Coordinates of N, CA and C in Angstrom, one line a residue:
M1446 N -0.8 38.3 -17.8 CA -1.2 37.7 -16.5 C -0.1 37.7 -15.6
S1447 N -0.3 38.2 -14.3 CA 0.7 38.3 -13.3 C 1.2 36.8 -13.0
K1448 N 2.5 36.7 -12.7 CA 3.1 35.4 -12.4 C 2.5 34.8 -11.1
Y1449 N 2.0 35.7 -10.2 CA 1.5 35.2 -9.0 C 0.0 35.4 -8.8
S1450 N -0.7 35.6 -9.9 CA -2.1 35.9 -9.8 C -2.9 34.6 -9.5
I1451 N -4.1 34.8 -9.1 CA -5.0 33.7 -8.8 C -5.2 32.9 -10.1
N1452 N -5.4 33.6 -11.2 CA -5.7 32.9 -12.5 C -4.5 32.0 -12.9
E1453 N -3.3 32.6 -12.7 CA -2.1 31.8 -13.0 C -2.0 30.5 -12.1
F1454 N -2.3 30.7 -10.8 CA -2.3 29.6 -9.9 C -3.3 28.5 -10.4
I1455 N -4.5 28.9 -10.7 CA -5.5 28.0 -11.2 C -5.1 27.3 -12.4
T1456 N -4.5 28.0 -13.4 CA -4.0 27.4 -14.6 C -3.0 26.3 -14.3
K1457 N -2.1 26.5 -13.4 CA -1.0 25.6 -13.1 C -1.5 24.4 -12.3
T1458 N -2.6 24.5 -11.5 CA -2.9 23.4 -10.6 C -4.3 22.8 -10.9
E1459 N -5.0 23.3 -11.9 CA -6.4 22.7 -12.1 C -6.3 21.3 -12.7
Q1460 N -7.4 20.6 -12.4 CA -7.5 19.2 -12.9 C -7.6 19.2 -14.4
V1461 N -6.9 18.2 -15.0 CA -7.0 18.0 -16.4 C -7.2 16.6 -16.7
D1462 N -8.2 16.3 -17.6 CA -8.5 14.9 -18.0 C -7.4 14.5 -19.0
K1463 N -6.7 13.4 -18.6 CA -5.6 12.8 -19.4 C -6.0 11.6 -20.2
G1464 N -7.3 11.1 -20.0 CA -7.8 10.0 -20.8 C -7.0 8.7 -20.5
E1465 N -6.5 8.5 -19.3 CA -5.7 7.3 -19.0 C -6.6 6.1 -18.5
G1466 N -7.8 6.3 -18.3 CA -8.7 5.2 -17.9 C -9.2 5.3 -16.5
F1467 N -9.4 4.1 -15.9 CA -10.0 4.0 -14.6 C -9.2 4.7 -13.5
F1468 N -7.9 4.4 -13.5 CA -7.0 5.1 -12.6 C -6.1 6.1 -13.4
E1469 N -5.9 7.3 -12.8 CA -5.2 8.3 -13.5 C -4.4 9.1 -12.4
L1470 N -3.1 9.3 -12.6 CA -2.3 10.1 -11.7 C -2.5 11.6 -12.1
E1471 N -3.4 12.3 -11.2 CA -3.6 13.7 -11.5 C -2.3 14.5 -11.1
T1472 N -1.7 14.0 -10.0 CA -0.3 14.5 -9.7 C 0.4 13.3 -9.2
P1473 N 1.7 13.4 -9.0 CA 2.4 12.2 -8.4 C 1.9 11.7 -7.1
R1474 N 1.1 12.5 -6.4 CA 0.6 12.2 -5.1 C -0.9 12.3 -4.9
M1475 N -1.6 12.3 -6.1 CA -3.0 12.4 -6.1 C -3.6 11.4 -7.2
L1476 N -4.4 10.5 -6.7 CA -5.0 9.5 -7.6 C -6.4 9.9 -8.0
E1477 N -6.7 10.0 -9.3 CA -8.0 10.2 -9.8 C -8.6 8.9 -10.2
V1478 N -9.8 8.6 -9.7 CA -10.5 7.4 -10.1 C -11.7 7.8 -10.9
N1479 N -11.7 7.4 -12.2 CA -12.9 7.7 -13.1 C -13.9 6.6 -12.8
L1480 N -14.8 6.9 -11.9 CA -15.6 5.8 -11.4 C -16.9 5.7 -12.2
D1481 N -17.2 4.4 -12.5 CA -18.5 4.1 -13.1 C -18.8 2.6 -12.7
G1482 N -19.1 2.5 -11.4 CA -19.3 1.2 -10.8 C -18.8 1.3 -9.3
Q1483 N -17.7 0.6 -9.1 CA -17.2 0.4 -7.7 C -15.7 0.4 -7.7
V1484 N -15.1 0.8 -6.6 CA -13.7 0.7 -6.3 C -13.5 0.5 -4.8
W1485 N -12.4 -0.2 -4.5 CA -12.0 -0.4 -3.1 C -10.9 0.6 -2.8
A1486 N -10.9 1.3 -1.7 CA -9.9 2.3 -1.4 C -9.6 2.2 0.1
K1487 N -8.4 2.7 0.5 CA -8.0 2.8 1.9 C -8.9 3.7 2.6
A1488 N -9.4 3.3 3.7 CA -10.3 4.2 4.5 C -9.6 5.5 4.9
G1489 N -10.3 6.6 4.7 CA -9.8 7.9 5.0 C -8.9 8.5 3.9
S1490 N -8.9 7.8 2.7 CA -8.0 8.4 1.7 C -8.7 9.3 0.8
M1491 N -10.0 9.5 0.9 CA -10.8 10.4 0.0 C -10.4 11.8 0.4
V1492 N -10.0 12.6 -0.7 CA -9.8 14.0 -0.4 C -10.8 14.9 -1.1
A1493 N -11.4 14.4 -2.2 CA -12.4 15.2 -3.0 C -13.1 14.2 -3.9
Y1494 N -14.3 14.7 -4.4 CA -15.0 13.9 -5.5 C -16.1 14.8 -6.0
H1495 N -16.5 14.5 -7.2 CA -17.8 15.1 -7.7 C -18.5 14.0 -8.5
G1496 N -19.8 14.2 -8.6 CA -20.6 13.2 -9.2 C -21.5 12.5 -8.1
K1497 N -22.1 11.4 -8.4 CA -22.9 10.7 -7.5 C -22.2 9.5 -7.0
I1498 N -21.5 9.6 -5.9 CA -20.7 8.6 -5.3 C -21.1 8.3 -3.9
K1499 N -21.3 7.1 -3.5 CA -21.6 6.7 -2.2 C -20.5 5.9 -1.5
F1500 N -20.2 6.2 -0.3 CA -19.1 5.6 0.4 C -19.6 4.6 1.5
E1501 N -19.0 3.5 1.7 CA -19.4 2.5 2.6 C -18.2 1.8 3.2
R1502 N -18.1 1.8 4.6 CA -17.0 1.1 5.2 C -17.2 -0.4 4.9
E1503 N -16.0 -1.1 4.8 CA -16.0 -2.5 4.6 C -16.7 -3.2 5.8
G1504 N -17.6 -4.2 5.4 CA -18.3 -4.9 6.4 C -17.3 -5.9 7.1
I1505 N -17.6 -6.1 8.4 CA -16.6 -6.9 9.1 C -16.5 -8.4 8.6
L1506 N -17.6 -8.9 8.0 CA -17.5 -10.2 7.5 C -17.5 -10.3 5.9
E1507 N -17.3 -9.1 5.3 CA -17.5 -9.0 3.9 C -16.5 -9.9 3.1
H1508 N -15.3 -10.2 3.7 CA -14.4 -11.0 3.0 C -14.1 -12.3 3.8
G1509 N -15.1 -12.7 4.6 CA -15.0 -13.9 5.4 C -14.5 -13.7 6.8
L1510 N -14.8 -14.7 7.6 CA -14.5 -14.6 9.0 C -13.0 -14.6 9.3
G1511 N -12.3 -15.4 8.4 CA -10.8 -15.5 8.6 C -10.2 -14.1 8.4
T1512 N -10.6 -13.3 7.4 CA -10.0 -12.0 7.2 C -10.3 -11.1 8.4
A1513 N -11.6 -11.2 8.8 CA -12.0 -10.3 9.9 C -11.2 -10.6 11.2
F1514 N -10.9 -11.9 11.4 CA -10.2 -12.4 12.6 C -8.7 -11.8 12.5
K1515 N -8.1 -12.0 11.3 CA -6.8 -11.5 11.1 C -6.7 -10.0 11.3
K1516 N -7.6 -9.3 10.9 CA -7.6 -7.8 11.0 C -7.8 -7.4 12.5
A1517 N -8.6 -8.2 13.2 CA -8.8 -7.9 14.6 C -7.5 -8.1 15.5
I1518 N -6.8 -9.2 15.2 CA -5.6 -9.4 16.0 C -4.4 -8.6 15.6
T1519 N -4.4 -8.2 14.3 CA -3.3 -7.3 13.9 C -3.5 -5.9 14.5
G1520 N -4.8 -5.4 14.5 CA -5.1 -4.2 15.1 C -4.7 -3.0 14.4
E1521 N -4.3 -3.1 13.1 CA -3.9 -1.9 12.4 C -4.3 -2.0 10.9
G1522 N -4.0 -0.9 10.2 CA -4.1 -0.7 8.7 C -5.1 -1.5 8.0
A1523 N -5.0 -1.4 6.6 CA -5.8 -2.2 5.7 C -7.3 -2.1 5.9
S1524 N -7.8 -1.1 6.6 CA -9.2 -0.8 6.7 C -9.6 -0.2 5.4
L1525 N -10.6 -0.8 4.8 CA -11.0 -0.4 3.4 C -12.4 0.2 3.4
M1526 N -12.7 1.0 2.4 CA -14.0 1.5 2.1 C -14.4 1.2 0.7
K1527 N -15.6 1.1 0.4 CA -16.1 0.9 -1.0 C -16.7 2.3 -1.4
A1528 N -16.3 2.6 -2.6 CA -16.9 3.8 -3.3 C -17.7 3.3 -4.5
G1529 N -18.9 3.6 -4.6 CA -19.8 3.2 -5.7 C -20.5 4.3 -6.3
G1530 N -20.7 4.3 -7.6 CA -21.5 5.3 -8.3 C -20.8 5.8 -9.6
Q1531 N -21.0 7.0 -9.9 CA -20.4 7.6 -11.1 C -19.9 9.0 -10.8
G1532 N -18.7 9.2 -11.2 CA -18.0 10.5 -11.0 C -16.5 10.4 -10.9
K1533 N -15.9 11.4 -10.4 CA -14.5 11.5 -10.3 C -14.1 11.5 -8.8
L1534 N -13.3 10.6 -8.4 CA -12.9 10.4 -7.0 C -11.4 10.7 -6.9
Y1535 N -11.0 11.5 -5.9 CA -9.6 11.8 -5.7 C -9.1 11.2 -4.4
L1536 N -8.0 10.4 -4.4 CA -7.5 9.7 -3.3 C -6.0 10.1 -3.0
A1537 N -5.6 10.2 -1.8 CA -4.3 10.4 -1.4 C -4.0 9.8 0.0
D1538 N -2.7 9.7 0.3 CA -2.4 9.1 1.6 C -1.2 9.8 2.2
E1539 N -1.4 10.8 3.0 CA -0.3 11.6 3.7 C 0.8 12.1 2.7
G1540 N 0.4 12.4 1.5 CA 1.4 13.0 0.6 C 2.4 12.0 0.0
K1541 N 2.1 10.7 0.2 CA 3.0 9.7 -0.3 C 2.9 9.6 -1.9
K1542 N 4.0 9.2 -2.5 CA 4.0 9.0 -3.9 C 3.1 7.8 -4.3
I1543 N 2.4 7.9 -5.4 CA 1.5 6.9 -5.8 C 2.0 6.1 -7.1
I1544 N 1.9 4.8 -7.0 CA 2.3 4.0 -8.2 C 1.1 3.2 -8.6
I1545 N 0.8 3.2 -9.9 CA -0.3 2.4 -10.5 C 0.3 1.2 -11.1
L1546 N -0.3 0.0 -10.8 CA 0.2 -1.2 -11.4 C -1.0 -1.9 -12.0
H1547 N -0.9 -2.5 -13.2 CA -1.9 -3.3 -13.8 C -1.5 -4.8 -13.7
L1548 N -2.2 -5.5 -12.9 CA -2.0 -7.0 -12.8 C -2.7 -7.7 -14.0
N1549 N -2.0 -8.6 -14.6 CA -2.5 -9.4 -15.7 C -2.4 -10.8 -15.3
N1550 N -3.4 -11.3 -14.5 CA -3.4 -12.6 -14.0 C -2.2 -12.9 -13.2
E1551 N -1.8 -11.9 -12.4 CA -0.6 -11.9 -11.6 C -0.9 -11.7 -10.1
S1552 N 0.1 -11.8 -9.3 CA -0.1 -11.6 -7.8 C 1.0 -10.8 -7.3
I1553 N 0.8 -10.0 -6.3 CA 1.8 -9.2 -5.6 C 1.4 -9.0 -4.1
Y1554 N 2.4 -9.0 -3.3 CA 2.1 -8.7 -1.8 C 2.4 -7.2 -1.6
V1555 N 1.6 -6.6 -0.9 CA 1.7 -5.2 -0.6 C 1.6 -5.0 0.9
N1556 N 2.5 -4.2 1.5 CA 2.4 -3.9 2.9 C 1.0 -3.3 3.2
G1557 N 0.3 -3.7 4.2 CA -1.0 -3.3 4.4 C -1.2 -1.8 4.5
N1558 N -0.2 -1.1 4.9 CA -0.3 0.4 5.1 C -0.1 1.1 3.8
D1559 N 0.4 0.4 2.7 CA 0.8 1.0 1.5 C -0.2 0.7 0.3
L1560 N -1.3 0.0 0.6 CA -2.3 -0.3 -0.4 C -3.3 0.8 -0.4
L1561 N -3.4 1.6 -1.5 CA -4.3 2.7 -1.6 C -5.6 2.4 -2.2
A1562 N -5.6 1.7 -3.3 CA -6.9 1.4 -4.0 C -6.7 0.2 -5.0
F1563 N -7.8 -0.4 -5.3 CA -7.8 -1.5 -6.3 C -9.2 -1.7 -6.9
E1564 N -9.2 -2.3 -8.1 CA -10.5 -2.6 -8.8 C -11.1 -3.8 -8.1
P1565 N -12.5 -3.9 -8.2 CA -13.2 -5.0 -7.6 C -12.8 -6.4 -8.2
S1566 N -12.2 -6.4 -9.4 CA -11.8 -7.6 -10.0 C -10.6 -8.3 -9.3
I1567 N -9.9 -7.5 -8.5 CA -8.7 -8.0 -7.8 C -9.2 -8.8 -6.5
K1568 N -8.7 -10.0 -6.4 CA -8.9 -10.8 -5.2 C -7.8 -10.4 -4.2
W1569 N -8.2 -10.3 -2.9 CA -7.2 -9.9 -1.9 C -7.4 -10.7 -0.6
E1570 N -6.3 -10.9 0.1 CA -6.3 -11.7 1.3 C -5.2 -11.2 2.2
I1571 N -5.5 -11.0 3.5 CA -4.5 -10.5 4.5 C -3.7 -11.7 4.9
K1572 N -2.4 -11.5 4.9 CA -1.4 -12.5 5.3 C -0.7 -12.0 6.5
L1573 N -0.8 -12.7 7.6 CA -0.2 -12.4 8.9 C 1.3 -12.8 8.9
M1574 N 2.1 -12.0 9.5 CA 3.5 -12.4 9.7 C 3.7 -12.8 11.1
K1575 N 3.3 -14.1 11.4 CA 3.2 -14.5 12.8 C 4.6 -14.5 13.5
K1576 N 5.6 -14.7 12.7 CA 6.9 -14.8 13.4 C 7.4 -13.5 14.0
V1577 N 6.9 -12.4 13.5 CA 7.4 -11.1 14.0 C 6.3 -10.4 14.8
A1578 N 5.1 -11.0 14.9 CA 4.1 -10.3 15.7 C 4.6 -10.2 17.2
G1579 N 4.5 -9.0 17.7 CA 5.0 -8.8 19.1 C 6.4 -8.3 19.1
L1580 N 7.2 -8.6 18.0 CA 8.6 -8.2 18.0 C 8.8 -6.8 17.5
M1581 N 7.9 -6.3 16.6 CA 8.0 -5.0 16.0 C 6.7 -4.4 15.8
A1582 N 6.6 -3.1 15.8 CA 5.3 -2.4 15.6 C 4.9 -2.3 14.2
G1583 N 5.8 -2.3 13.2 CA 5.4 -2.1 11.8 C 5.6 -3.4 11.0
G1584 N 4.9 -3.5 9.9 CA 5.0 -4.6 9.0 C 4.5 -5.9 9.5
L1585 N 3.5 -5.9 10.3 CA 3.0 -7.1 10.9 C 2.2 -8.0 9.9
F1586 N 1.6 -7.3 8.9 CA 0.8 -8.1 7.9 C 1.0 -7.4 6.6
N1587 N 0.6 -8.2 5.5 CA 0.6 -7.8 4.2 C -0.7 -8.2 3.5
V1588 N -1.0 -7.6 2.4 CA -2.2 -8.0 1.6 C -1.7 -8.6 0.3
R1589 N -2.2 -9.8 0.0 CA -1.9 -10.4 -1.3 C -3.0 -10.1 -2.3
C1590 N -2.6 -9.4 -3.3 CA -3.5 -9.0 -4.4 C -3.3 -9.9 -5.6
E1591 N -4.4 -10.4 -6.2 CA -4.2 -11.4 -7.3 C -5.3 -11.2 -8.3
G1592 N -5.0 -11.4 -9.6 CA -6.0 -11.4 -10.6 C -5.6 -10.4 -11.7
T1593 N -6.7 -9.9 -12.4 CA -6.5 -9.0 -13.5 C -7.2 -7.7 -13.2
G1594 N -6.5 -6.6 -13.2 CA -7.0 -5.3 -12.8 C -6.0 -4.4 -12.3
M1595 N -6.4 -3.2 -11.9 CA -5.4 -2.2 -11.5 C -5.4 -2.0 -10.0
I1596 N -4.2 -1.8 -9.5 CA -4.1 -1.5 -8.0 C -3.2 -0.2 -7.9
A1597 N -3.3 0.5 -6.8 CA -2.5 1.7 -6.6 C -1.8 1.5 -5.2
I1598 N -0.5 1.6 -5.2 CA 0.2 1.5 -4.0 C 0.9 2.8 -3.7
T1599 N 1.4 3.0 -2.5 CA 2.0 4.3 -2.1 C 3.4 4.0 -1.5
T1600 N 4.3 5.0 -1.7 CA 5.6 4.9 -1.1 C 6.0 6.3 -0.6
H1601 N 6.9 6.3 0.5 CA 7.5 7.6 0.9 C 8.7 7.8 -0.1
Y1602 N 8.6 8.9 -0.8 CA 9.7 9.2 -1.8 C 9.8 8.2 -2.9
E1603 N 10.9 8.2 -3.6 CA 11.0 7.3 -4.8 C 11.3 5.9 -4.4
P1604 N 10.6 4.9 -4.9 CA 10.8 3.5 -4.6 C 12.0 2.9 -5.4
L1605 N 12.6 1.9 -4.9 CA 13.6 1.1 -5.5 C 13.2 -0.3 -5.6
T1606 N 13.3 -0.9 -6.8 CA 13.0 -2.3 -7.0 C 14.2 -3.2 -7.1
L1607 N 14.3 -4.2 -6.3 CA 15.5 -5.1 -6.3 C 15.1 -6.4 -6.8
K1608 N 15.9 -6.9 -7.8 CA 15.6 -8.2 -8.3 C 16.1 -9.3 -7.4
V1609 N 15.3 -10.4 -7.2 CA 15.8 -11.5 -6.4 C 16.0 -12.7 -7.4
T1610 N 17.2 -13.2 -7.4 CA 17.6 -14.3 -8.3 C 18.1 -15.5 -7.5
P1611 N 18.0 -16.7 -8.0 CA 18.4 -17.9 -7.3 C 19.9 -17.8 -6.8
G1612 N 20.1 -18.0 -5.6 CA 21.5 -17.9 -5.0 C 21.9 -16.5 -4.6
Q1613 N 21.1 -15.5 -4.9 CA 21.3 -14.1 -4.6 C 20.2 -13.6 -3.8
P1614 N 20.0 -13.9 -2.5 CA 18.9 -13.4 -1.7 C 19.0 -11.9 -1.5
V1615 N 17.9 -11.3 -1.2 CA 17.8 -9.9 -0.9 C 17.3 -9.8 0.5
I1616 N 18.0 -9.0 1.3 CA 17.7 -8.7 2.7 C 17.2 -7.3 2.9
T1617 N 16.0 -7.1 3.5 CA 15.5 -5.8 3.7 C 15.0 -5.5 5.1
D1618 N 14.9 -4.2 5.4 CA 14.3 -3.8 6.7 C 12.8 -3.9 6.5
P1619 N 12.1 -4.6 7.3 CA 10.6 -4.7 7.2 C 9.9 -3.4 7.1
N1620 N 10.4 -2.4 7.9 CA 9.7 -1.1 7.9 C 9.9 -0.3 6.6
A1621 N 10.9 -0.7 5.8 CA 11.1 0.0 4.5 C 10.7 -0.9 3.3
T1622 N 10.1 -2.0 3.6 CA 9.6 -2.9 2.5 C 8.2 -2.6 2.2
V1623 N 8.0 -2.3 0.9 CA 6.6 -1.9 0.4 C 5.9 -3.1 -0.2
A1624 N 6.5 -3.8 -1.1 CA 5.8 -4.9 -1.9 C 6.8 -5.9 -2.4
W1625 N 6.3 -7.0 -2.8 CA 7.1 -8.0 -3.4 C 6.3 -9.0 -4.3
S1626 N 6.9 -9.7 -5.2 CA 6.2 -10.5 -6.1 C 5.5 -11.7 -5.4
G1627 N 4.4 -12.1 -5.9 CA 3.5 -13.0 -5.2 C 4.1 -14.4 -5.1
N1628 N 5.1 -14.8 -5.8 CA 5.7 -16.1 -5.6 C 6.7 -16.2 -4.5
L1629 N 7.2 -15.1 -4.0 CA 8.2 -15.1 -3.0 C 7.6 -15.2 -1.6
R1630 N 8.3 -15.9 -0.7 CA 7.9 -16.1 0.7 C 9.0 -15.7 1.6
P1631 N 9.0 -14.5 2.1 CA 10.1 -14.1 2.9 C 10.2 -14.8 4.2
E1632 N 11.4 -14.9 4.7 CA 11.7 -15.5 6.0 C 12.2 -14.3 6.9
F1633 N 12.1 -14.4 8.2 CA 12.6 -13.4 9.1 C 13.8 -13.9 9.8
Q1634 N 14.8 -13.0 9.9 CA 16.0 -13.3 10.6 C 16.4 -12.2 11.5
T1635 N 17.2 -12.5 12.5 CA 17.7 -11.5 13.4 C 19.2 -11.4 13.2
D1636 N 19.7 -10.2 12.9 CA 21.1 -9.9 12.8 C 21.7 -9.6 14.1
I1637 N 22.5 -10.5 14.7 CA 23.0 -10.2 16.0 C 24.0 -9.0 16.0
S1638 N 24.8 -8.9 15.0 CA 25.7 -7.8 14.9 C 25.0 -6.4 14.9
L1639 N 23.9 -6.4 14.1 CA 23.2 -5.1 14.1 C 22.5 -4.9 15.4
K1640 N 22.0 -6.0 16.0 CA 21.3 -5.8 17.3 C 22.3 -5.3 18.4
T1641 N 23.5 -5.7 18.3 CA 24.5 -5.2 19.3 C 24.8 -3.8 19.0
F1642 N 24.9 -3.5 17.7 CA 25.3 -2.1 17.3 C 24.2 -1.1 17.6
F1643 N 23.0 -1.4 17.3 CA 21.9 -0.4 17.4 C 21.2 -0.5 18.8
G1644 N 21.4 -1.6 19.5 CA 20.8 -1.7 20.8 C 19.6 -2.7 20.7
R1645 N 19.2 -3.3 21.8 CA 18.2 -4.4 21.8 C 16.9 -3.9 21.3
G1646 N 16.5 -2.7 21.5 CA 15.2 -2.2 21.0 C 15.1 -1.9 19.6
S1647 N 16.2 -2.0 18.8 CA 16.2 -1.5 17.5 C 15.5 -2.5 16.5
G1648 N 14.5 -2.0 15.7 CA 13.8 -2.8 14.8 C 14.8 -3.2 13.6
E1649 N 15.9 -2.6 13.5 CA 16.8 -2.9 12.4 C 17.5 -4.3 12.6
S1650 N 17.4 -4.8 13.8 CA 17.9 -6.2 14.0 C 17.1 -7.3 13.4
I1651 N 15.8 -6.9 13.1 CA 14.9 -7.9 12.4 C 14.9 -7.6 10.9
Q1652 N 15.1 -8.6 10.1 CA 15.2 -8.4 8.7 C 14.4 -9.4 7.9
M1653 N 14.0 -9.0 6.7 CA 13.2 -9.9 5.8 C 14.2 -10.5 4.8
R1654 N 14.2 -11.8 4.6 CA 15.1 -12.4 3.7 C 14.3 -13.0 2.5
F1655 N 14.5 -12.6 1.3 CA 13.8 -13.1 0.1 C 14.8 -13.9 -0.7
E1656 N 14.3 -15.2 -1.0 CA 15.1 -16.1 -1.8 C 14.2 -16.6 -2.9
G1657 N 14.8 -16.9 -4.0 CA 14.1 -17.5 -5.2 C 14.3 -16.6 -6.4
E1658 N 13.2 -16.3 -7.1 CA 13.2 -15.5 -8.3 C 12.0 -14.5 -8.2
G1659 N 12.2 -13.2 -8.3 CA 11.2 -12.3 -8.2 C 11.7 -10.9 -8.0
F1660 N 11.0 -10.1 -7.3 CA 11.4 -8.7 -7.0 C 10.9 -8.2 -5.7
V1661 N 11.5 -7.2 -5.1 CA 11.2 -6.6 -3.9 C 11.2 -5.1 -4.0
V1662 N 10.2 -4.4 -3.6 CA 10.1 -2.9 -3.7 C 10.4 -2.3 -2.3
V1663 N 11.4 -1.5 -2.2 CA 11.7 -0.8 -0.9 C 11.6 0.7 -1.1
Q1664 N 11.5 1.4 0.0 CA 11.4 2.9 0.0 C 12.5 3.4 0.9
P1665 N 13.0 4.7 0.7 CA 14.0 5.3 1.5 C 13.4 5.9 2.8
Y1666 N 12.7 5.1 3.5 CA 12.0 5.6 4.7 C 11.5 4.4 5.5
E1667 N 11.7 4.5 6.8 CA 11.3 3.4 7.7 C 9.9 3.8 8.3
E1668 N 8.9 3.0 7.8 CA 7.5 3.4 8.1 C 7.0 2.5 9.3
V1669 N 7.3 3.0 10.5 CA 6.9 2.3 11.7 C 5.5 2.7 12.1
R1670 N 4.6 1.7 12.1 CA 3.2 1.9 12.5 C 2.9 1.5 13.9
R1671 N 2.0 2.2 14.5 CA 1.6 1.8 15.8 C 0.5 0.7 15.8
V1672 N 0.6 -0.2 16.7 CA -0.4 -1.2 16.9 C -1.4 -0.9 17.9
E1673 N -2.7 -0.8 17.6 CA -3.7 -0.5 18.5 C -4.0 -1.7 19.4
Q1674 N -4.2 -1.5 20.7 CA -4.5 -2.6 21.6 C -6.0 -2.9 21.4
K1675 N -6.3 -4.1 20.9 CA -7.7 -4.5 20.7 C -8.3 -5.3 21.8
F1676 N -7.5 -6.0 22.5 CA -8.0 -6.9 23.6 C -7.3 -6.5 24.9
V1677 N -8.0 -6.7 26.0 CA -7.4 -6.5 27.3 C -6.8 -7.8 27.8

């Protein structure tokens, strides 16, 4: 077989069942969902599927008026769709690396733009970052996921997890912060020296400060998201 033949290409890239369960990494940037029921996924993340699967956008009041209101005033990300039925569903998000996590009666905060999919058994709630609303375009809200089940998150390139311990706070750039443990409550601070160095318009003057005990996941990329204007 020729090194560059079509058959060789198919052999190297074709889908292979790995028997890993509900969520399976078909490639580091492609999530396979072995669907027999329902899954929540980021709107627009479907790249392919086969079987009998029906897609439905999240209802505006499906998770309560409070969640709908928060989404309206943030004006960005975390728009979800439900996929129901039986078959194989393939999800991706702009070629970002995918990480599968199994929560065992645990909780984690995920940047709203970095949550790719989760099982229906996971409870979720949007948490607004009121202190930075209007100060920066990215990282205005996060999603708190809690319970038992699988979630899939995305990062640009390889993530780094930093341990937070008492007396040793971790400071991060909000645009590079992907997730953190559910028991941590970050505070926002402005670094005057950085503000002077980078200029008044620099988002790097705003920082997230994590204190206590837990972990923070960051990525080597500043993911600045645009905020849509919802109200006049």
